[in-house]
Amino acid sequence: MTTSLAGVASSDAALRAFLHGLPGVDRVGADQRAAMLGTRSIKTTAKAQAIDLAISMVDLTTLEGADTAGKVRALCAKAVRPGGDAPSVAAVCVYPDLVAVAAEALKGSGVKVASVATAFPSGRTSLEVKVSDTRLAVAAGADEIDMVIDRGAFLSGQYMKVYEQIVAVKEACGAAHLKVILETGELSTYDNVRRASWLAMLAGADFIKTSTGKVSPAATPPVTLIMLEAVRDFREATGRQVGVKPAGGIRTSKDAIKNLVLVNETAGDDWLTPDWFRLGASSLLNDLLMQREKLATGRYAGPDYFTQD
């Protein structure tokens, strides 16, 4: 970390002063820029490449109370071979108790196993439980942990509490990567999204993620834009690159391509890889596959042409 940020988390007062000293977000400007970038059109050849890139960035997700081992195995099979010669997705994301099932199904495939932990989606439990939840998921085979921050603590200004929890969960991850979910739909303001992004990165997040998918609004373009600006500025300040994962509400190929444009125009093409940008989704993959088939054959395939997620 650079000298200018070395003492940022030395005390609650220092952390608060830093976060509230970040430049404020121009809400109108952010909304307008995100809307403008969303109107960009791309040529057919570029669209085909963008669709394959988006497929390779998907964290194929099932986070329902009715999830079963059989459903997870089927999802893993689709993750590895989505259809035809389409690339594999980046990861399969499941609850901690199904990590071992996913790890066995994905062994040797190159597709990562991601798991929500830390009392997802609320994050309302003790630090001891959050750390234990994380360790159990990693021990079962998780390559990546998606943790949720305590929004109540953040919104009441307890920044050091949130920081220390992220640090502790990051340590519990060991070699696994940590994605920190901000739940931007509950943060109220764009300034809070920027502050939460920096707080998570300062605490050691490998990725910052918009949402759990359980709260609306979720991954809106302006929020994703603000988080991309944060990771860009953080790398400039510290030399460390952090990934971004919008999740929730990304359902169509058009949504996915808009996100890729946001990445390219805001953070730069260094982030246009599954190592640094992910799309958290359950239904998106089928639409990407349908659009891919349309580009290849000139005909739309119906939704039932592909296995249902």
PDB file of C-alpha atoms in Angstrom:
ATOM      1  CA  MET A   1       0.000   0.000   0.000  1.00  0.00           C
ATOM      2  CA  THR A   2       1.266   3.472  -0.802  1.00  0.00           C
ATOM      3  CA  THR A   3       2.359   5.789   1.979  1.00  0.00           C
ATOM      4  CA  SER A   4      -0.704   8.008   1.512  1.00  0.00           C
ATOM      5  CA  LEU A   5      -3.030   5.099   2.416  1.00  0.00           C
ATOM      6  CA  ALA A   6      -0.821   3.346   4.958  1.00  0.00           C
ATOM      7  CA  GLY A   7      -2.547   4.811   8.022  1.00  0.00           C
ATOM      8  CA  VAL A   8      -6.095   4.930   6.703  1.00  0.00           C
ATOM      9  CA  ALA A   9      -7.317   2.055   8.894  1.00  0.00           C
ATOM     10  CA  SER A  10      -5.169   2.866  11.920  1.00  0.00           C
ATOM     11  CA  SER A  11      -8.207   4.095  13.846  1.00  0.00           C
ATOM     12  CA  ASP A  12     -11.934   4.542  13.468  1.00  0.00           C
ATOM     13  CA  ALA A  13     -11.449   8.291  13.155  1.00  0.00           C
ATOM     14  CA  ALA A  14      -8.818   7.942  10.430  1.00  0.00           C
ATOM     15  CA  LEU A  15     -10.969   5.524   8.456  1.00  0.00           C
ATOM     16  CA  ARG A  16     -14.021   7.755   8.761  1.00  0.00           C
ATOM     17  CA  ALA A  17     -12.036  10.821   7.699  1.00  0.00           C
ATOM     18  CA  PHE A  18     -10.692   9.008   4.645  1.00  0.00           C
ATOM     19  CA  LEU A  19     -14.039   7.609   3.505  1.00  0.00           C
ATOM     20  CA  HIS A  20     -15.842  10.902   3.962  1.00  0.00           C
ATOM     21  CA  GLY A  21     -12.983  12.689   2.229  1.00  0.00           C
ATOM     22  CA  LEU A  22     -13.525  10.774  -1.006  1.00  0.00           C
ATOM     23  CA  PRO A  23     -14.906  12.945  -3.828  1.00  0.00           C
ATOM     24  CA  GLY A  24     -18.682  13.018  -3.855  1.00  0.00           C
ATOM     25  CA  VAL A  25     -20.526  11.308  -6.685  1.00  0.00           C
ATOM     26  CA  ASP A  26     -22.365  13.541  -9.143  1.00  0.00           C
ATOM     27  CA  ARG A  27     -25.621  11.567  -9.246  1.00  0.00           C
ATOM     28  CA  VAL A  28     -26.940  13.255 -12.383  1.00  0.00           C
ATOM     29  CA  GLY A  29     -23.595  12.811 -14.120  1.00  0.00           C
ATOM     30  CA  ALA A  30     -23.333   9.129 -13.163  1.00  0.00           C
ATOM     31  CA  ASP A  31     -26.877   8.420 -14.322  1.00  0.00           C
ATOM     32  CA  GLN A  32     -26.348  10.216 -17.611  1.00  0.00           C
ATOM     33  CA  ARG A  33     -22.985   8.613 -18.376  1.00  0.00           C
ATOM     34  CA  ALA A  34     -24.289   5.126 -17.620  1.00  0.00           C
ATOM     35  CA  ALA A  35     -27.343   5.767 -19.814  1.00  0.00           C
ATOM     36  CA  MET A  36     -25.173   7.111 -22.637  1.00  0.00           C
ATOM     37  CA  LEU A  37     -22.825   4.115 -22.548  1.00  0.00           C
ATOM     38  CA  GLY A  38     -25.872   1.854 -22.566  1.00  0.00           C
ATOM     39  CA  THR A  39     -26.818   3.126 -26.010  1.00  0.00           C
ATOM     40  CA  ARG A  40     -23.543   2.074 -27.635  1.00  0.00           C
ATOM     41  CA  SER A  41     -24.009  -0.387 -30.495  1.00  0.00           C
ATOM     42  CA  ILE A  42     -21.403  -2.900 -31.625  1.00  0.00           C
ATOM     43  CA  LYS A  43     -20.878  -4.671 -34.937  1.00  0.00           C
ATOM     44  CA  THR A  44     -21.963  -8.259 -35.490  1.00  0.00           C
ATOM     45  CA  THR A  45     -18.448  -9.726 -35.333  1.00  0.00           C
ATOM     46  CA  ALA A  46     -17.714  -7.833 -32.138  1.00  0.00           C
ATOM     47  CA  LYS A  47     -21.083  -8.908 -30.730  1.00  0.00           C
ATOM     48  CA  ALA A  48     -20.201 -12.576 -31.222  1.00  0.00           C
ATOM     49  CA  GLN A  49     -16.932 -12.065 -29.360  1.00  0.00           C
ATOM     50  CA  ALA A  50     -18.719 -10.105 -26.628  1.00  0.00           C
ATOM     51  CA  ILE A  51     -21.269 -12.877 -26.100  1.00  0.00           C
ATOM     52  CA  ASP A  52     -18.546 -15.518 -25.697  1.00  0.00           C
ATOM     53  CA  LEU A  53     -16.642 -13.225 -23.343  1.00  0.00           C
ATOM     54  CA  ALA A  54     -19.793 -12.641 -21.293  1.00  0.00           C
ATOM     55  CA  ILE A  55     -20.429 -16.403 -21.092  1.00  0.00           C
ATOM     56  CA  SER A  56     -16.885 -16.911 -19.787  1.00  0.00           C
ATOM     57  CA  MET A  57     -17.555 -14.277 -17.086  1.00  0.00           C
ATOM     58  CA  VAL A  58     -20.784 -15.759 -15.710  1.00  0.00           C
ATOM     59  CA  ASP A  59     -20.973 -16.946 -12.116  1.00  0.00           C
ATOM     60  CA  LEU A  60     -23.830 -19.404 -12.699  1.00  0.00           C
ATOM     61  CA  THR A  61     -25.824 -19.161  -9.522  1.00  0.00           C
ATOM     62  CA  THR A  62     -28.478 -21.058  -7.600  1.00  0.00           C
ATOM     63  CA  LEU A  63     -29.306 -19.723  -4.156  1.00  0.00           C
ATOM     64  CA  GLU A  64     -32.746 -21.061  -3.320  1.00  0.00           C
ATOM     65  CA  GLY A  65     -34.011 -22.838  -0.240  1.00  0.00           C
ATOM     66  CA  ALA A  66     -35.175 -25.703  -2.453  1.00  0.00           C
ATOM     67  CA  ASP A  67     -31.715 -26.337  -3.974  1.00  0.00           C
ATOM     68  CA  THR A  68     -30.743 -30.017  -4.086  1.00  0.00           C
ATOM     69  CA  ALA A  69     -27.574 -31.921  -4.846  1.00  0.00           C
ATOM     70  CA  GLY A  70     -29.112 -33.066  -8.121  1.00  0.00           C
ATOM     71  CA  LYS A  71     -29.897 -29.508  -9.178  1.00  0.00           C
ATOM     72  CA  VAL A  72     -26.342 -28.427  -8.393  1.00  0.00           C
ATOM     73  CA  ARG A  73     -24.833 -31.318 -10.381  1.00  0.00           C
ATOM     74  CA  ALA A  74     -27.011 -30.428 -13.377  1.00  0.00           C
ATOM     75  CA  LEU A  75     -25.994 -26.772 -13.088  1.00  0.00           C
ATOM     76  CA  CYS A  76     -22.325 -27.764 -12.939  1.00  0.00           C
ATOM     77  CA  ALA A  77     -22.677 -29.875 -16.087  1.00  0.00           C
ATOM     78  CA  LYS A  78     -24.176 -26.886 -17.871  1.00  0.00           C
ATOM     79  CA  ALA A  79     -21.439 -24.599 -16.525  1.00  0.00           C
ATOM     80  CA  VAL A  80     -18.725 -26.783 -18.053  1.00  0.00           C
ATOM     81  CA  ARG A  81     -20.504 -27.322 -21.384  1.00  0.00           C
ATOM     82  CA  PRO A  82     -23.154 -24.626 -21.820  1.00  0.00           C
ATOM     83  CA  GLY A  83     -23.975 -25.684 -25.376  1.00  0.00           C
ATOM     84  CA  GLY A  84     -22.203 -26.381 -28.670  1.00  0.00           C
ATOM     85  CA  ASP A  85     -18.716 -24.907 -28.659  1.00  0.00           C
ATOM     86  CA  ALA A  86     -19.567 -22.112 -26.228  1.00  0.00           C
ATOM     87  CA  PRO A  87     -16.910 -21.517 -23.555  1.00  0.00           C
ATOM     88  CA  SER A  88     -17.319 -22.701 -19.978  1.00  0.00           C
ATOM     89  CA  VAL A  89     -18.563 -20.189 -17.445  1.00  0.00           C
ATOM     90  CA  ALA A  90     -16.281 -18.750 -14.765  1.00  0.00           C
ATOM     91  CA  ALA A  91     -17.833 -20.288 -11.658  1.00  0.00           C
ATOM     92  CA  VAL A  92     -20.817 -21.977 -10.087  1.00  0.00           C
ATOM     93  CA  CYS A  93     -22.098 -20.233  -6.955  1.00  0.00           C
ATOM     94  CA  VAL A  94     -23.992 -22.227  -4.303  1.00  0.00           C
ATOM     95  CA  TYR A  95     -24.779 -22.259  -0.601  1.00  0.00           C
ATOM     96  CA  PRO A  96     -22.008 -23.606   1.680  1.00  0.00           C
ATOM     97  CA  ASP A  97     -23.711 -26.943   2.363  1.00  0.00           C
ATOM     98  CA  LEU A  98     -23.623 -27.738  -1.385  1.00  0.00           C
ATOM     99  CA  VAL A  99     -19.997 -26.764  -1.993  1.00  0.00           C
ATOM    100  CA  ALA A 100     -18.722 -30.339  -1.754  1.00  0.00           C
ATOM    101  CA  VAL A 101     -21.252 -31.439  -4.385  1.00  0.00           C
ATOM    102  CA  ALA A 102     -20.180 -28.661  -6.756  1.00  0.00           C
ATOM    103  CA  ALA A 103     -16.473 -29.269  -6.104  1.00  0.00           C
ATOM    104  CA  GLU A 104     -16.812 -32.949  -7.021  1.00  0.00           C
ATOM    105  CA  ALA A 105     -18.853 -32.185 -10.134  1.00  0.00           C
ATOM    106  CA  LEU A 106     -16.414 -29.499 -11.348  1.00  0.00           C
ATOM    107  CA  LYS A 107     -13.155 -31.284 -10.514  1.00  0.00           C
ATOM    108  CA  GLY A 108     -10.582 -30.744 -13.281  1.00  0.00           C
ATOM    109  CA  SER A 109     -12.914 -28.564 -15.377  1.00  0.00           C
ATOM    110  CA  GLY A 110     -11.329 -25.182 -14.666  1.00  0.00           C
ATOM    111  CA  VAL A 111     -14.716 -23.829 -13.522  1.00  0.00           C
ATOM    112  CA  LYS A 112     -14.413 -22.361 -10.030  1.00  0.00           C
ATOM    113  CA  VAL A 113     -16.616 -23.182  -7.062  1.00  0.00           C
ATOM    114  CA  ALA A 114     -17.984 -20.050  -5.405  1.00  0.00           C
ATOM    115  CA  SER A 115     -20.001 -19.999  -2.217  1.00  0.00           C
ATOM    116  CA  VAL A 116     -21.965 -17.348  -0.395  1.00  0.00           C
ATOM    117  CA  ALA A 117     -21.079 -17.324   3.282  1.00  0.00           C
ATOM    118  CA  THR A 118     -21.211 -15.055   6.345  1.00  0.00           C
ATOM    119  CA  ALA A 119     -24.985 -15.434   6.920  1.00  0.00           C
ATOM    120  CA  PHE A 120     -26.003 -14.625   3.354  1.00  0.00           C
ATOM    121  CA  PRO A 121     -28.038 -12.607   2.441  1.00  0.00           C
ATOM    122  CA  SER A 122     -28.497 -10.533   5.607  1.00  0.00           C
ATOM    123  CA  GLY A 123     -25.033 -10.758   7.122  1.00  0.00           C
ATOM    124  CA  ARG A 124     -26.663 -10.456  10.530  1.00  0.00           C
ATOM    125  CA  THR A 125     -24.716 -12.808  12.744  1.00  0.00           C
ATOM    126  CA  SER A 126     -21.604 -12.797  14.900  1.00  0.00           C
ATOM    127  CA  LEU A 127     -18.107 -12.535  13.474  1.00  0.00           C
ATOM    128  CA  GLU A 128     -17.349 -15.981  14.912  1.00  0.00           C
ATOM    129  CA  VAL A 129     -20.170 -17.501  12.855  1.00  0.00           C
ATOM    130  CA  LYS A 130     -19.071 -15.623   9.728  1.00  0.00           C
ATOM    131  CA  VAL A 131     -15.508 -16.870  10.055  1.00  0.00           C
ATOM    132  CA  SER A 132     -16.639 -20.430  10.782  1.00  0.00           C
ATOM    133  CA  ASP A 133     -19.044 -20.358   7.820  1.00  0.00           C
ATOM    134  CA  THR A 134     -16.185 -19.247   5.578  1.00  0.00           C
ATOM    135  CA  ARG A 135     -13.719 -21.854   6.821  1.00  0.00           C
ATOM    136  CA  LEU A 136     -16.247 -24.657   6.387  1.00  0.00           C
ATOM    137  CA  ALA A 137     -16.992 -23.585   2.784  1.00  0.00           C
ATOM    138  CA  VAL A 138     -13.280 -23.389   1.929  1.00  0.00           C
ATOM    139  CA  ALA A 139     -12.602 -26.760   3.545  1.00  0.00           C
ATOM    140  CA  ALA A 140     -15.401 -28.258   1.433  1.00  0.00           C
ATOM    141  CA  GLY A 141     -13.722 -27.048  -1.743  1.00  0.00           C
ATOM    142  CA  ALA A 142     -14.763 -23.444  -2.382  1.00  0.00           C
ATOM    143  CA  ASP A 143     -12.313 -21.486  -4.548  1.00  0.00           C
ATOM    144  CA  GLU A 144     -14.142 -18.221  -3.948  1.00  0.00           C
ATOM    145  CA  ILE A 145     -16.180 -16.810  -1.075  1.00  0.00           C
ATOM    146  CA  ASP A 146     -18.909 -14.208  -1.589  1.00  0.00           C
ATOM    147  CA  MET A 147     -19.414 -12.454   1.758  1.00  0.00           C
ATOM    148  CA  VAL A 148     -21.997  -9.823   2.644  1.00  0.00           C
ATOM    149  CA  ILE A 149     -21.136  -6.742   4.648  1.00  0.00           C
ATOM    150  CA  ASP A 150     -23.153  -5.722   7.691  1.00  0.00           C
ATOM    151  CA  ARG A 151     -25.165  -2.918   6.091  1.00  0.00           C
ATOM    152  CA  GLY A 152     -26.618  -1.888   9.426  1.00  0.00           C
ATOM    153  CA  ALA A 153     -23.137  -1.287  10.798  1.00  0.00           C
ATOM    154  CA  PHE A 154     -22.045   0.548   7.666  1.00  0.00           C
ATOM    155  CA  LEU A 155     -25.106   2.817   7.529  1.00  0.00           C
ATOM    156  CA  SER A 156     -24.723   3.688  11.216  1.00  0.00           C
ATOM    157  CA  GLY A 157     -21.138   4.758  10.598  1.00  0.00           C
ATOM    158  CA  GLN A 158     -19.414   1.769  12.222  1.00  0.00           C
ATOM    159  CA  TYR A 159     -16.850   1.586   9.450  1.00  0.00           C
ATOM    160  CA  MET A 160     -14.121  -0.023  11.534  1.00  0.00           C
ATOM    161  CA  LYS A 161     -16.461  -2.870  12.528  1.00  0.00           C
ATOM    162  CA  VAL A 162     -17.184  -3.594   8.858  1.00  0.00           C
ATOM    163  CA  TYR A 163     -13.482  -3.279   7.992  1.00  0.00           C
ATOM    164  CA  GLU A 164     -12.399  -5.685  10.727  1.00  0.00           C
ATOM    165  CA  GLN A 165     -15.026  -8.240   9.706  1.00  0.00           C
ATOM    166  CA  ILE A 166     -13.806  -8.208   6.096  1.00  0.00           C
ATOM    167  CA  VAL A 167     -10.200  -8.574   7.266  1.00  0.00           C
ATOM    168  CA  ALA A 168     -11.144 -11.556   9.441  1.00  0.00           C
ATOM    169  CA  VAL A 169     -13.121 -13.271   6.658  1.00  0.00           C
ATOM    170  CA  LYS A 170     -10.319 -12.628   4.184  1.00  0.00           C
ATOM    171  CA  GLU A 171      -7.898 -14.362   6.564  1.00  0.00           C
ATOM    172  CA  ALA A 172     -10.310 -17.291   6.916  1.00  0.00           C
ATOM    173  CA  CYS A 173     -10.413 -17.623   3.125  1.00  0.00           C
ATOM    174  CA  GLY A 174      -6.796 -18.737   2.976  1.00  0.00           C
ATOM    175  CA  ALA A 175      -5.993 -19.225  -0.703  1.00  0.00           C
ATOM    176  CA  ALA A 176      -9.618 -18.697  -1.776  1.00  0.00           C
ATOM    177  CA  HIS A 177     -10.555 -15.361  -3.328  1.00  0.00           C
ATOM    178  CA  LEU A 178     -12.914 -13.053  -1.451  1.00  0.00           C
ATOM    179  CA  LYS A 179     -15.783 -11.204  -3.127  1.00  0.00           C
ATOM    180  CA  VAL A 180     -17.346  -8.597  -0.854  1.00  0.00           C
ATOM    181  CA  ILE A 181     -21.056  -7.946  -1.469  1.00  0.00           C
ATOM    182  CA  LEU A 182     -22.049  -4.348  -0.745  1.00  0.00           C
ATOM    183  CA  GLU A 183     -25.820  -4.797  -1.286  1.00  0.00           C
ATOM    184  CA  THR A 184     -25.973  -1.437  -3.040  1.00  0.00           C
ATOM    185  CA  GLY A 185     -29.783  -1.412  -3.087  1.00  0.00           C
ATOM    186  CA  GLU A 186     -29.664  -0.812   0.682  1.00  0.00           C
ATOM    187  CA  LEU A 187     -26.876   1.791   0.713  1.00  0.00           C
ATOM    188  CA  SER A 188     -29.229   4.681  -0.174  1.00  0.00           C
ATOM    189  CA  THR A 189     -26.725   6.964  -1.932  1.00  0.00           C
ATOM    190  CA  TYR A 190     -24.057   6.781  -4.616  1.00  0.00           C
ATOM    191  CA  ASP A 191     -21.614   8.328  -2.142  1.00  0.00           C
ATOM    192  CA  ASN A 192     -22.186   5.337   0.137  1.00  0.00           C
ATOM    193  CA  VAL A 193     -21.538   2.968  -2.777  1.00  0.00           C
ATOM    194  CA  ARG A 194     -18.175   4.658  -3.362  1.00  0.00           C
ATOM    195  CA  ARG A 195     -17.313   4.590   0.353  1.00  0.00           C
ATOM    196  CA  ALA A 196     -18.289   0.935   0.737  1.00  0.00           C
ATOM    197  CA  SER A 197     -16.246   0.034  -2.348  1.00  0.00           C
ATOM    198  CA  TRP A 198     -13.124   1.659  -0.943  1.00  0.00           C
ATOM    199  CA  LEU A 199     -13.728   0.209   2.523  1.00  0.00           C
ATOM    200  CA  ALA A 200     -13.941  -3.311   1.109  1.00  0.00           C
ATOM    201  CA  MET A 201     -10.813  -2.869  -1.015  1.00  0.00           C
ATOM    202  CA  LEU A 202      -8.811  -1.398   1.861  1.00  0.00           C
ATOM    203  CA  ALA A 203      -9.785  -4.444   3.939  1.00  0.00           C
ATOM    204  CA  GLY A 204      -8.434  -6.854   1.326  1.00  0.00           C
ATOM    205  CA  ALA A 205     -11.320  -7.730  -1.006  1.00  0.00           C
ATOM    206  CA  ASP A 206     -10.276  -9.462  -4.225  1.00  0.00           C
ATOM    207  CA  PHE A 207     -13.605  -8.469  -5.812  1.00  0.00           C
ATOM    208  CA  ILE A 208     -16.353  -6.038  -4.935  1.00  0.00           C
ATOM    209  CA  LYS A 209     -19.867  -7.211  -5.778  1.00  0.00           C
ATOM    210  CA  THR A 210     -23.026  -5.149  -6.096  1.00  0.00           C
ATOM    211  CA  SER A 211     -25.731  -7.316  -4.650  1.00  0.00           C
ATOM    212  CA  THR A 212     -27.075 -10.535  -3.216  1.00  0.00           C
ATOM    213  CA  GLY A 213     -29.795 -10.654  -5.865  1.00  0.00           C
ATOM    214  CA  LYS A 214     -32.336 -10.676  -3.030  1.00  0.00           C
ATOM    215  CA  VAL A 215     -32.805  -6.875  -2.830  1.00  0.00           C
ATOM    216  CA  SER A 216     -34.090  -4.464  -5.467  1.00  0.00           C
ATOM    217  CA  PRO A 217     -32.610  -2.416  -7.071  1.00  0.00           C
ATOM    218  CA  ALA A 218     -29.565  -4.615  -7.599  1.00  0.00           C
ATOM    219  CA  ALA A 219     -26.884  -4.220 -10.289  1.00  0.00           C
ATOM    220  CA  THR A 220     -27.941  -0.956 -11.902  1.00  0.00           C
ATOM    221  CA  PRO A 221     -25.605   0.528 -14.551  1.00  0.00           C
ATOM    222  CA  PRO A 222     -24.816   3.695 -12.521  1.00  0.00           C
ATOM    223  CA  VAL A 223     -23.861   1.643  -9.452  1.00  0.00           C
ATOM    224  CA  THR A 224     -21.642  -0.639 -11.546  1.00  0.00           C
ATOM    225  CA  LEU A 225     -20.070   2.472 -13.094  1.00  0.00           C
ATOM    226  CA  ILE A 226     -19.253   3.913  -9.655  1.00  0.00           C
ATOM    227  CA  MET A 227     -17.689   0.641  -8.522  1.00  0.00           C
ATOM    228  CA  LEU A 228     -15.609   0.422 -11.706  1.00  0.00           C
ATOM    229  CA  GLU A 229     -14.367   3.961 -11.095  1.00  0.00           C
ATOM    230  CA  ALA A 230     -13.453   2.905  -7.549  1.00  0.00           C
ATOM    231  CA  VAL A 231     -11.357  -0.105  -8.625  1.00  0.00           C
ATOM    232  CA  ARG A 232      -9.650   1.977 -11.306  1.00  0.00           C
ATOM    233  CA  ASP A 233      -8.764   4.704  -8.810  1.00  0.00           C
ATOM    234  CA  PHE A 234      -7.744   2.169  -6.164  1.00  0.00           C
ATOM    235  CA  ARG A 235      -5.265   0.525  -8.521  1.00  0.00           C
ATOM    236  CA  GLU A 236      -3.833   3.924  -9.408  1.00  0.00           C
ATOM    237  CA  ALA A 237      -3.410   4.716  -5.703  1.00  0.00           C
ATOM    238  CA  THR A 238      -2.107   1.340  -4.483  1.00  0.00           C
ATOM    239  CA  GLY A 239      -0.951  -0.674  -7.494  1.00  0.00           C
ATOM    240  CA  ARG A 240      -3.365  -3.493  -6.544  1.00  0.00           C
ATOM    241  CA  GLN A 241      -6.089  -4.550  -8.958  1.00  0.00           C
ATOM    242  CA  VAL A 242      -9.514  -5.555  -7.636  1.00  0.00           C
ATOM    243  CA  GLY A 243     -12.321  -7.178  -9.623  1.00  0.00           C
ATOM    244  CA  VAL A 244     -15.970  -6.168  -9.941  1.00  0.00           C
ATOM    245  CA  LYS A 245     -19.053  -8.389  -9.990  1.00  0.00           C
ATOM    246  CA  PRO A 246     -22.482  -6.942 -10.743  1.00  0.00           C
ATOM    247  CA  ALA A 247     -25.201  -9.407  -9.710  1.00  0.00           C
ATOM    248  CA  GLY A 248     -28.975  -9.365  -9.695  1.00  0.00           C
ATOM    249  CA  GLY A 249     -31.232  -8.269 -12.530  1.00  0.00           C
ATOM    250  CA  ILE A 250     -28.791  -9.048 -15.368  1.00  0.00           C
ATOM    251  CA  ARG A 251     -30.981 -11.290 -17.516  1.00  0.00           C
ATOM    252  CA  THR A 252     -30.366 -10.567 -21.199  1.00  0.00           C
ATOM    253  CA  SER A 253     -27.458 -10.479 -23.634  1.00  0.00           C
ATOM    254  CA  LYS A 254     -28.122  -6.774 -24.061  1.00  0.00           C
ATOM    255  CA  ASP A 255     -27.675  -6.276 -20.295  1.00  0.00           C
ATOM    256  CA  ALA A 256     -24.412  -8.252 -20.370  1.00  0.00           C
ATOM    257  CA  ILE A 257     -22.978  -6.332 -23.322  1.00  0.00           C
ATOM    258  CA  LYS A 258     -23.896  -3.013 -21.695  1.00  0.00           C
ATOM    259  CA  ASN A 259     -21.829  -4.119 -18.708  1.00  0.00           C
ATOM    260  CA  LEU A 260     -18.856  -4.963 -20.928  1.00  0.00           C
ATOM    261  CA  VAL A 261     -19.055  -1.501 -22.481  1.00  0.00           C
ATOM    262  CA  LEU A 262     -19.115   0.020 -18.985  1.00  0.00           C
ATOM    263  CA  VAL A 263     -15.986  -1.929 -18.072  1.00  0.00           C
ATOM    264  CA  ASN A 264     -14.077  -0.963 -21.194  1.00  0.00           C
ATOM    265  CA  GLU A 265     -14.983   2.724 -21.043  1.00  0.00           C
ATOM    266  CA  THR A 266     -14.574   3.171 -17.283  1.00  0.00           C
ATOM    267  CA  ALA A 267     -11.878   0.862 -15.904  1.00  0.00           C
ATOM    268  CA  GLY A 268     -10.259  -0.225 -19.172  1.00  0.00           C
ATOM    269  CA  ASP A 269      -9.636  -3.471 -20.981  1.00  0.00           C
ATOM    270  CA  ASP A 270      -7.400  -4.789 -18.191  1.00  0.00           C
ATOM    271  CA  TRP A 271     -10.675  -5.704 -16.479  1.00  0.00           C
ATOM    272  CA  LEU A 272     -12.202  -7.415 -19.545  1.00  0.00           C
ATOM    273  CA  THR A 273     -11.368 -10.922 -18.355  1.00  0.00           C
ATOM    274  CA  PRO A 274     -13.063 -13.382 -15.978  1.00  0.00           C
ATOM    275  CA  ASP A 275     -10.155 -12.845 -13.594  1.00  0.00           C
ATOM    276  CA  TRP A 276     -11.344  -9.282 -12.985  1.00  0.00           C
ATOM    277  CA  PHE A 277     -14.987  -9.052 -14.030  1.00  0.00           C
ATOM    278  CA  ARG A 278     -17.876 -11.416 -13.360  1.00  0.00           C
ATOM    279  CA  LEU A 279     -21.605 -11.418 -14.022  1.00  0.00           C
ATOM    280  CA  GLY A 280     -23.650 -12.969 -11.253  1.00  0.00           C
ATOM    281  CA  ALA A 281     -26.740 -14.521 -12.811  1.00  0.00           C
ATOM    282  CA  SER A 282     -29.059 -17.503 -13.015  1.00  0.00           C
ATOM    283  CA  SER A 283     -31.116 -16.880 -16.169  1.00  0.00           C
ATOM    284  CA  LEU A 284     -28.605 -14.832 -18.207  1.00  0.00           C
ATOM    285  CA  LEU A 285     -26.717 -17.813 -19.634  1.00  0.00           C
ATOM    286  CA  ASN A 286     -29.686 -19.124 -21.614  1.00  0.00           C
ATOM    287  CA  ASP A 287     -30.252 -15.756 -23.289  1.00  0.00           C
ATOM    288  CA  LEU A 288     -26.567 -15.519 -24.194  1.00  0.00           C
ATOM    289  CA  LEU A 289     -26.757 -19.001 -25.728  1.00  0.00           C
ATOM    290  CA  MET A 290     -29.918 -18.070 -27.666  1.00  0.00           C
ATOM    291  CA  GLN A 291     -28.283 -14.935 -29.060  1.00  0.00           C
ATOM    292  CA  ARG A 292     -25.158 -16.919 -29.901  1.00  0.00           C
ATOM    293  CA  GLU A 293     -27.245 -19.414 -31.863  1.00  0.00           C
ATOM    294  CA  LYS A 294     -29.008 -16.573 -33.695  1.00  0.00           C
ATOM    295  CA  LEU A 295     -25.693 -15.054 -34.790  1.00  0.00           C
ATOM    296  CA  ALA A 296     -24.385 -18.432 -35.951  1.00  0.00           C
ATOM    297  CA  THR A 297     -27.453 -19.670 -37.825  1.00  0.00           C
ATOM    298  CA  GLY A 298     -29.658 -16.638 -38.439  1.00  0.00           C
ATOM    299  CA  ARG A 299     -32.487 -18.306 -36.505  1.00  0.00           C
ATOM    300  CA  TYR A 300     -33.651 -17.895 -32.945  1.00  0.00           C
ATOM    301  CA  ALA A 301     -33.739 -21.050 -30.863  1.00  0.00           C
ATOM    302  CA  GLY A 302     -36.554 -21.223 -28.331  1.00  0.00           C
ATOM    303  CA  PRO A 303     -35.785 -21.209 -24.613  1.00  0.00           C
ATOM    304  CA  ASP A 304     -36.556 -24.921 -24.454  1.00  0.00           C
ATOM    305  CA  TYR A 305     -33.692 -25.606 -26.889  1.00  0.00           C
ATOM    306  CA  PHE A 306     -31.302 -25.241 -23.933  1.00  0.00           C
ATOM    307  CA  THR A 307     -31.435 -26.886 -20.518  1.00  0.00           C
ATOM    308  CA  GLN A 308     -33.229 -24.770 -17.987  1.00  0.00           C
ATOM    309  CA  ASP A 309     -31.149 -23.224 -15.197  1.00  0.00           C
TER     310      ASP A 309
END
